[in-house]
PDB file of C-alpha atoms in Angstrom:
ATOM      1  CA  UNK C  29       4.963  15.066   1.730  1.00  0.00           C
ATOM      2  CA  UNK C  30       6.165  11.846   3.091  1.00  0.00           C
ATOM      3  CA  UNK C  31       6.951  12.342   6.802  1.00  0.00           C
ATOM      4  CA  UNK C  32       9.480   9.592   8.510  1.00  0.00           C
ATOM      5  CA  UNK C  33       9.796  10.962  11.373  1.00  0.00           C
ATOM      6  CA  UNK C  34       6.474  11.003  12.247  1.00  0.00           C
ATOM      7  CA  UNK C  35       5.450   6.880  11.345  1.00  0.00           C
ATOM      8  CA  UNK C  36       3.489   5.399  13.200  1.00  0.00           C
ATOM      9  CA  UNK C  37       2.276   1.981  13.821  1.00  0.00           C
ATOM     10  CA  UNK C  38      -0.992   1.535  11.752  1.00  0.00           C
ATOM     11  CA  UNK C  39      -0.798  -2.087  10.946  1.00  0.00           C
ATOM     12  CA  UNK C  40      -1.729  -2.554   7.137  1.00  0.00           C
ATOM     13  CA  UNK C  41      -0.588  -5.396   4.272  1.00  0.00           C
ATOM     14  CA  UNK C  42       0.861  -5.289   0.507  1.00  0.00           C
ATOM     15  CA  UNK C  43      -0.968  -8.472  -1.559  1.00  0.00           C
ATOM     16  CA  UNK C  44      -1.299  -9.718  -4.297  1.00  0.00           C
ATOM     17  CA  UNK C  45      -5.120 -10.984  -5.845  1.00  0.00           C
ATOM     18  CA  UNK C  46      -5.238 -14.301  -5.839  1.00  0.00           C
ATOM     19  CA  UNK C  47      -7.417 -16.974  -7.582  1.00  0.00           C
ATOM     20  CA  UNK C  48     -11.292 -16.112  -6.850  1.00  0.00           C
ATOM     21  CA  UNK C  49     -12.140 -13.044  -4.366  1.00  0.00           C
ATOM     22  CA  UNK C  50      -9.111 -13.046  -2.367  1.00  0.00           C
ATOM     23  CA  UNK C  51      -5.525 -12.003  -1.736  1.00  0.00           C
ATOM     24  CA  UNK C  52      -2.329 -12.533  -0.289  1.00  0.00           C
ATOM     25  CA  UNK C  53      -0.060 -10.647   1.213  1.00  0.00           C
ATOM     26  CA  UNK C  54       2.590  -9.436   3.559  1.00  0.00           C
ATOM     27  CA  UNK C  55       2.611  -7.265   6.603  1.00  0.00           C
ATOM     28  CA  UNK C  56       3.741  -3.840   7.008  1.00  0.00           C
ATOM     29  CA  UNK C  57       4.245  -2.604  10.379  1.00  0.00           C
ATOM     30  CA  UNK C  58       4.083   0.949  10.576  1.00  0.00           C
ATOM     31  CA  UNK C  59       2.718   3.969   8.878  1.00  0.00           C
ATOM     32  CA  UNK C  60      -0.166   1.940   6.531  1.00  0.00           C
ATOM     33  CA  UNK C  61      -2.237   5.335   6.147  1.00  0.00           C
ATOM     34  CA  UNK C  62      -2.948   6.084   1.767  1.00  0.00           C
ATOM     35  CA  UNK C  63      -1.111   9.426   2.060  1.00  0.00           C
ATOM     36  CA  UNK C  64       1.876   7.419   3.302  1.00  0.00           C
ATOM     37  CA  UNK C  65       1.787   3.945   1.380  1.00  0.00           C
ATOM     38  CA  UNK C  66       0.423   5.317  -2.328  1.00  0.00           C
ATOM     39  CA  UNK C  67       2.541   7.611  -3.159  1.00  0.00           C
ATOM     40  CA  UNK C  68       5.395   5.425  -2.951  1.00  0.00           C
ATOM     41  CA  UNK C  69       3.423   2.562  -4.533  1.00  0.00           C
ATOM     42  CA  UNK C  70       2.442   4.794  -7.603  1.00  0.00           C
ATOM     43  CA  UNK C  71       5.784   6.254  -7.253  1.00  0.00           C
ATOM     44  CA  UNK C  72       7.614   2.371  -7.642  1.00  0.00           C
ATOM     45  CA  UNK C  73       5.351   1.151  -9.995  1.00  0.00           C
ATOM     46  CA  UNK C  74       6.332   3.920 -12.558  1.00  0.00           C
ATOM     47  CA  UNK C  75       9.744   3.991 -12.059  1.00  0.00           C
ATOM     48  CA  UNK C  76      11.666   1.252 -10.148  1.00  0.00           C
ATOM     49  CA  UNK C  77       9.691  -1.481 -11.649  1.00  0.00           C
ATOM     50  CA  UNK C  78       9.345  -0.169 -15.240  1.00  0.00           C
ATOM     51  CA  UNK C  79       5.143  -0.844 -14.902  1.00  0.00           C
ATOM     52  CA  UNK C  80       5.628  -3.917 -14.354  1.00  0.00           C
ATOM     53  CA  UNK C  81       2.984  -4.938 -10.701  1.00  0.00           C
ATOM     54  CA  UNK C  82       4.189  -8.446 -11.137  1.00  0.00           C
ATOM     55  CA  UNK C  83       8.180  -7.518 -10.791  1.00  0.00           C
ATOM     56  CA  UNK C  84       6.693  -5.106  -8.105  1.00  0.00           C
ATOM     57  CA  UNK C  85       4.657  -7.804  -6.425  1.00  0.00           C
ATOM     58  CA  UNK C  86       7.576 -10.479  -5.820  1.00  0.00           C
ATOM     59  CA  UNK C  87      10.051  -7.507  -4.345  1.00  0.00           C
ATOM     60  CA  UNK C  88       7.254  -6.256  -2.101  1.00  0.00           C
ATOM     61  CA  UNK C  89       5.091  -9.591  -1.318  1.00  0.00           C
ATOM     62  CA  UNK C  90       7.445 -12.825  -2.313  1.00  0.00           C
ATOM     63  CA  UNK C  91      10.924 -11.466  -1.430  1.00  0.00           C
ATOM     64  CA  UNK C  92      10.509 -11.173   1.781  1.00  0.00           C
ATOM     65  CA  UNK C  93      11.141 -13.156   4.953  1.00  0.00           C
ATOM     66  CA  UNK C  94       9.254 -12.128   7.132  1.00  0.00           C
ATOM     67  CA  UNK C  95       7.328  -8.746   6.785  1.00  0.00           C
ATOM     68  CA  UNK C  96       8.079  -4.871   6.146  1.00  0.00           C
ATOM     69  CA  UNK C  97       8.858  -2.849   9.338  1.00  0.00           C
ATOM     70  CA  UNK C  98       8.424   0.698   7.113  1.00  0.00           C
ATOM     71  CA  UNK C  99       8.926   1.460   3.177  1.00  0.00           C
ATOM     72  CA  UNK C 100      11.322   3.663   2.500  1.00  0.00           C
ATOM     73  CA  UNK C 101      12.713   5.862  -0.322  1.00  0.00           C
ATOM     74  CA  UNK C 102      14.751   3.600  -1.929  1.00  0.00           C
ATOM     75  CA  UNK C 103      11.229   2.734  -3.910  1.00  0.00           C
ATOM     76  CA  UNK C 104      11.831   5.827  -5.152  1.00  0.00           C
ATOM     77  CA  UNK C 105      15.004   5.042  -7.184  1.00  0.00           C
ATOM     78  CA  UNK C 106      14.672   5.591 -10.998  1.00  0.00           C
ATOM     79  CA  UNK C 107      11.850   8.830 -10.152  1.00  0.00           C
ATOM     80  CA  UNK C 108      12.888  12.249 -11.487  1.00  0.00           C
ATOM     81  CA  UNK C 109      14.807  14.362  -8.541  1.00  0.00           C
ATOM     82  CA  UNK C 110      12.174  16.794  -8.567  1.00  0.00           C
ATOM     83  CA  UNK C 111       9.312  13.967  -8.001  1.00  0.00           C
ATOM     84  CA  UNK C 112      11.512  12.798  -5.230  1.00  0.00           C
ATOM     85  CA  UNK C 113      12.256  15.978  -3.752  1.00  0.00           C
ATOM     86  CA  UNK C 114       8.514  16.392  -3.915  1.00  0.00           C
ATOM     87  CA  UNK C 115       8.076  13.260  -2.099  1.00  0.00           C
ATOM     88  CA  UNK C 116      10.066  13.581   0.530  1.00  0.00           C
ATOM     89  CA  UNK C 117      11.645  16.971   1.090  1.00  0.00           C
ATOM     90  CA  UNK C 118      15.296  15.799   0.798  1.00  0.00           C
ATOM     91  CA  UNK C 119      14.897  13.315   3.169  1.00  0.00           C
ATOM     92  CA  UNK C 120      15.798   9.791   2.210  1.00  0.00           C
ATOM     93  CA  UNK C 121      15.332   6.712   4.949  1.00  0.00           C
ATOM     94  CA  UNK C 122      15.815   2.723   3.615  1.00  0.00           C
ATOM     95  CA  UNK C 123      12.839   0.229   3.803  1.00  0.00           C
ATOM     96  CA  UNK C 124      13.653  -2.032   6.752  1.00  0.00           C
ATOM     97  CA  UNK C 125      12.321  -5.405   7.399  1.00  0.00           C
ATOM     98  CA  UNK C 126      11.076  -7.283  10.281  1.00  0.00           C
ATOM     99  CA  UNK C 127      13.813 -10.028  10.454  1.00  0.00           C
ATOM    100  CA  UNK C 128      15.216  -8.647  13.470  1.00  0.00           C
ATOM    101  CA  UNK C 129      12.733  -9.604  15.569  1.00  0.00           C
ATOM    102  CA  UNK C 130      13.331 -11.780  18.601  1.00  0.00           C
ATOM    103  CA  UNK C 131      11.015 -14.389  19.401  1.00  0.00           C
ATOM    104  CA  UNK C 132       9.974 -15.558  23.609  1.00  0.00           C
ATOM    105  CA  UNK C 133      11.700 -18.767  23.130  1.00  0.00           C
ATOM    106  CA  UNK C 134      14.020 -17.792  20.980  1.00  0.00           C
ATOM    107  CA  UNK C 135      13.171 -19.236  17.839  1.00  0.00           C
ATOM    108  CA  UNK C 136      13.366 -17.780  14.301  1.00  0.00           C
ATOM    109  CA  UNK C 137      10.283 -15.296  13.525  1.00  0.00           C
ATOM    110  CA  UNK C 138       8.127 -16.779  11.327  1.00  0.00           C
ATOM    111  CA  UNK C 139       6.440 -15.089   7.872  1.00  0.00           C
ATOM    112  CA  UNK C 140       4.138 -12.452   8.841  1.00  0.00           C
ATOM    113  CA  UNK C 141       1.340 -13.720   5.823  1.00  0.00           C
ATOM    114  CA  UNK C 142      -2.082 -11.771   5.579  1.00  0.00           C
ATOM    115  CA  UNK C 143      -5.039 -13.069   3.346  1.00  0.00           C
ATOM    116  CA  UNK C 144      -8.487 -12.209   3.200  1.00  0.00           C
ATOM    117  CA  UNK C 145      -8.946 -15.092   5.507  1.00  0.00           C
ATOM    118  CA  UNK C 146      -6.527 -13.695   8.366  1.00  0.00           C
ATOM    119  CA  UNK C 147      -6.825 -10.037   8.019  1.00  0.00           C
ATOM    120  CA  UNK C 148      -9.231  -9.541  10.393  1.00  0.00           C
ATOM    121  CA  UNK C 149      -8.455 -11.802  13.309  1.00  0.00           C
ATOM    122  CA  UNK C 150      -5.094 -10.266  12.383  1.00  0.00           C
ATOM    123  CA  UNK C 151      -6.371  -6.749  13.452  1.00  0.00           C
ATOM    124  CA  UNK C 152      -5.122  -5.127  10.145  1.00  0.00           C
ATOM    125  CA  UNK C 153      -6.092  -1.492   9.337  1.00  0.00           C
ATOM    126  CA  UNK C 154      -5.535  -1.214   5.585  1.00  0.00           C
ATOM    127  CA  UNK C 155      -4.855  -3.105   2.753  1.00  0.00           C
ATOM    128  CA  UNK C 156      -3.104  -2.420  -0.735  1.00  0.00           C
ATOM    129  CA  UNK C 157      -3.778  -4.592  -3.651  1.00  0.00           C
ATOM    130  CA  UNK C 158      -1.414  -4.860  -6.189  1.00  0.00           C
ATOM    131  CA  UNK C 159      -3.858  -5.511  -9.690  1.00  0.00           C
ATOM    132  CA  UNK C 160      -3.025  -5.164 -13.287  1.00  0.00           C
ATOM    133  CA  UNK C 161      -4.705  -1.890 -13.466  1.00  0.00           C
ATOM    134  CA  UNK C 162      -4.228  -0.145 -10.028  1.00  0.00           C
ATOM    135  CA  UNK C 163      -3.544  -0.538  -6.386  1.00  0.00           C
ATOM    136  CA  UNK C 164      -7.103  -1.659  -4.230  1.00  0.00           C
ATOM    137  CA  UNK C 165      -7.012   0.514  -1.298  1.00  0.00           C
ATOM    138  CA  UNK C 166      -8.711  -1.150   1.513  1.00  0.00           C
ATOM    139  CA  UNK C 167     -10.316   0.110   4.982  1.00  0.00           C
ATOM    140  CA  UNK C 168     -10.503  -2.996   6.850  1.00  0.00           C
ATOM    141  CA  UNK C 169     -12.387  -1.301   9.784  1.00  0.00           C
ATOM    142  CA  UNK C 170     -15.058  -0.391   7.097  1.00  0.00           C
ATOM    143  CA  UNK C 171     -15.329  -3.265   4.653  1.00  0.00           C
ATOM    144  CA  UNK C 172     -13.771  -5.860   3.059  1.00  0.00           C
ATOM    145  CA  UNK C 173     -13.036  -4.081  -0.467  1.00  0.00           C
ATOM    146  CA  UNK C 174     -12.106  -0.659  -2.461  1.00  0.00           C
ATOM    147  CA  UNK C 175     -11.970   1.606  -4.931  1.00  0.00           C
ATOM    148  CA  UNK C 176      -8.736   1.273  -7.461  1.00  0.00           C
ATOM    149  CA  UNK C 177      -6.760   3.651  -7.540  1.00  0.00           C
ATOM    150  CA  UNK C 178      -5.320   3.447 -10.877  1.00  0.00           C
ATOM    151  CA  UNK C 179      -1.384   3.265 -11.861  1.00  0.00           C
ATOM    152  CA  UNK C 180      -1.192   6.726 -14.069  1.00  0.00           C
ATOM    153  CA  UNK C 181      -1.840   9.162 -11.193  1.00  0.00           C
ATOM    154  CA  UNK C 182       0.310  11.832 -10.396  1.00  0.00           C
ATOM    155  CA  UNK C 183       2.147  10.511  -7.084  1.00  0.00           C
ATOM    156  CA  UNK C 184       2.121  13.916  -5.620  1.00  0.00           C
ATOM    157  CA  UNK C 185      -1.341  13.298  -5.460  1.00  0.00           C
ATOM    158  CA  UNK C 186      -3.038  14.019  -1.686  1.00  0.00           C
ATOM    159  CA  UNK C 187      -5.146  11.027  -0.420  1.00  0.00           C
ATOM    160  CA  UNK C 188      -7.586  11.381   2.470  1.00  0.00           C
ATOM    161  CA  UNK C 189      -6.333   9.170   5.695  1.00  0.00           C
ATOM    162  CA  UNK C 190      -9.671   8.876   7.273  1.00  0.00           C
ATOM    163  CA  UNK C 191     -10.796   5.608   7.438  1.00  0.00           C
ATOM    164  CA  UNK C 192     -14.300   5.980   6.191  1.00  0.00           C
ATOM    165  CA  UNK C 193     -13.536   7.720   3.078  1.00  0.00           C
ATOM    166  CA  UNK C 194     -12.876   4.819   1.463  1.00  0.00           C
ATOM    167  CA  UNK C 195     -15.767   3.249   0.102  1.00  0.00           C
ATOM    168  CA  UNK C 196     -15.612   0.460  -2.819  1.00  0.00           C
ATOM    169  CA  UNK C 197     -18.850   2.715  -4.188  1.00  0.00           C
ATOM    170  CA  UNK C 198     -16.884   5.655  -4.598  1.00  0.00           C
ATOM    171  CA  UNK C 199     -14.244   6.837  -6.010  1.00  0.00           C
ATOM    172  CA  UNK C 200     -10.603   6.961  -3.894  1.00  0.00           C
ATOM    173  CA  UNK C 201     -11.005  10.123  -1.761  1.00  0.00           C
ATOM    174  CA  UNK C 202      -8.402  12.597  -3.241  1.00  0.00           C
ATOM    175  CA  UNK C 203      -7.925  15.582  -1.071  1.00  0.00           C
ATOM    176  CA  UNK C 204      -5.544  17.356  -3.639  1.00  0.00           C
ATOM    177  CA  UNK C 205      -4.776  16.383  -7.233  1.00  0.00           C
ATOM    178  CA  UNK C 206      -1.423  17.286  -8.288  1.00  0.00           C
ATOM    179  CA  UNK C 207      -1.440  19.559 -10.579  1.00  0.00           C
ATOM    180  CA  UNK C 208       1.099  18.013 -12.870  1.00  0.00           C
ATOM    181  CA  UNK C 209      -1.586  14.966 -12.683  1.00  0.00           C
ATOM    182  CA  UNK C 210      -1.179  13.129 -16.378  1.00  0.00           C
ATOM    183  CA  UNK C 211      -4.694  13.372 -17.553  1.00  0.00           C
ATOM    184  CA  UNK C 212      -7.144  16.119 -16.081  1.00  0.00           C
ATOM    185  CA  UNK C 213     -10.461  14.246 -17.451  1.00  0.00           C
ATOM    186  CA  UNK C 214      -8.922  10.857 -16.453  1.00  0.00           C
ATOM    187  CA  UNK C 215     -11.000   9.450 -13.135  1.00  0.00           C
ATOM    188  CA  UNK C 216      -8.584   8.842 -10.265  1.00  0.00           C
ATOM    189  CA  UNK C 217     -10.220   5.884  -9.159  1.00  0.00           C
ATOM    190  CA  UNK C 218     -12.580   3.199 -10.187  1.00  0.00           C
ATOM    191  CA  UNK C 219     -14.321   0.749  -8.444  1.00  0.00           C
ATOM    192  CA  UNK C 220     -12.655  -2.753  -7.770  1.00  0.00           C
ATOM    193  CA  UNK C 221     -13.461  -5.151 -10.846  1.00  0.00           C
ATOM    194  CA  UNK C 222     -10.400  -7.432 -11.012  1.00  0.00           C
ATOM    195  CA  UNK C 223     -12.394  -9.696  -8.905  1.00  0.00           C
ATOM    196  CA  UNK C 224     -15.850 -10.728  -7.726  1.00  0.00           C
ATOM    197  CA  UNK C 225     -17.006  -8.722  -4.524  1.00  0.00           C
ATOM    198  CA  UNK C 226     -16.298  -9.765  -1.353  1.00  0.00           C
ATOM    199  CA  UNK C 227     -19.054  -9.183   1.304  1.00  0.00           C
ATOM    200  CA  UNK C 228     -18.883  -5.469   1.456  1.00  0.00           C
ATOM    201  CA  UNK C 229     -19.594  -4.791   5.188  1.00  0.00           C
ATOM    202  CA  UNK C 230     -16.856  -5.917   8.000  1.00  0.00           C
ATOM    203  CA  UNK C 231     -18.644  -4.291  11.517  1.00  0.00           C
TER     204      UNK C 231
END
């Protein structure tokens, strides 16, 4: 279950692939961890945005200002009570944005951008990649891609936190399936192939 009151700030992005081996993205300030981020991802992808990643991609990536503070449970809207209820316990909190921030001089707060370029110097954690057939779930202090983890799965669905888990050889690191999961024999997770690899080792 989704836990608000408990976020905290593990730095991670929401991008989209762009042309070649990269991405590009926005940040998201607090609670980046997989058990946090994907089931509202899976969640909004079935629901909110009909299946449709690239309606999905401009309200999460191109829509906004200047970065996420949290995601909230209005992703959520269009999800059946009890997947909600599931979800969240009966707690509901909005996604807030960063455009409150206050810069030393005063000046507007600029776009808080993150490509495979920046990610690094930009000391991100994780990163979720919005393709066609799942969401790439990246450990930045591990390497610099994933395994998919595809659009059908159950978003009750437990995902391991730990950072090494997730390895672009393997497939995502479920800790529970739900048991309402679609399709028993369907993998959870493949291994990236939207793109070519990036260099698979970071530190």
């Amino acid at each position: 279950m989704l836990d608000p009151e408990n976020s905290l700030s593990t730095r991670s992005f929401i991008a989209r692939p762009t042309t070649g081996t990269g991405y590009s993205g926005i940040h998201v300030q607090l609670d980046g961890v997989p058990s946090h981020h994907l089931p509202l991802l899976l969640a909004a992808y079935q629901y909110k945005f009909g299946r449709d990643v690239e309606a999905m991609s401009r309200h999460l990536i191109d829509d906004v200002a200047v970065g996420w503070d949290e995601l909230g449970t209005d992703l959520l809207d269009g999800a059946p009570p009890s997947l909600v209820a599931a979800l969240t316990g009966g707690e509901q909190w909005p996604s807030r944005n960063l455009d409150h921030l206050i810069t030393p001089d005063g000046s507007p707060p600029v776009r808080m951008s993150v490509t495979d370029e920046t990610a690094d110097e930009q000391d991100m954690q994780w990163g979720y990649i919005l393709h066609k057939e799942g969401i790439e779930v990246i450990s930045l202090l591990h390497e610099d891609i994933g395994p998919v983890v595809d659009w059908a799965i159950d978003p009750r669905t437990a995902f391991n936190d730990h950072p090494a888990a997730w390895s672009s050889l393997d497939p995502a690191p479920v800790i529970r399936a739900s048991r309402s999961t679609p399709s028993p024999g369907a993998p959870a997770a493949s291994p990236a192939k939207a793109h070519a690899p990036r260099p698979a080792t970071r530190r």
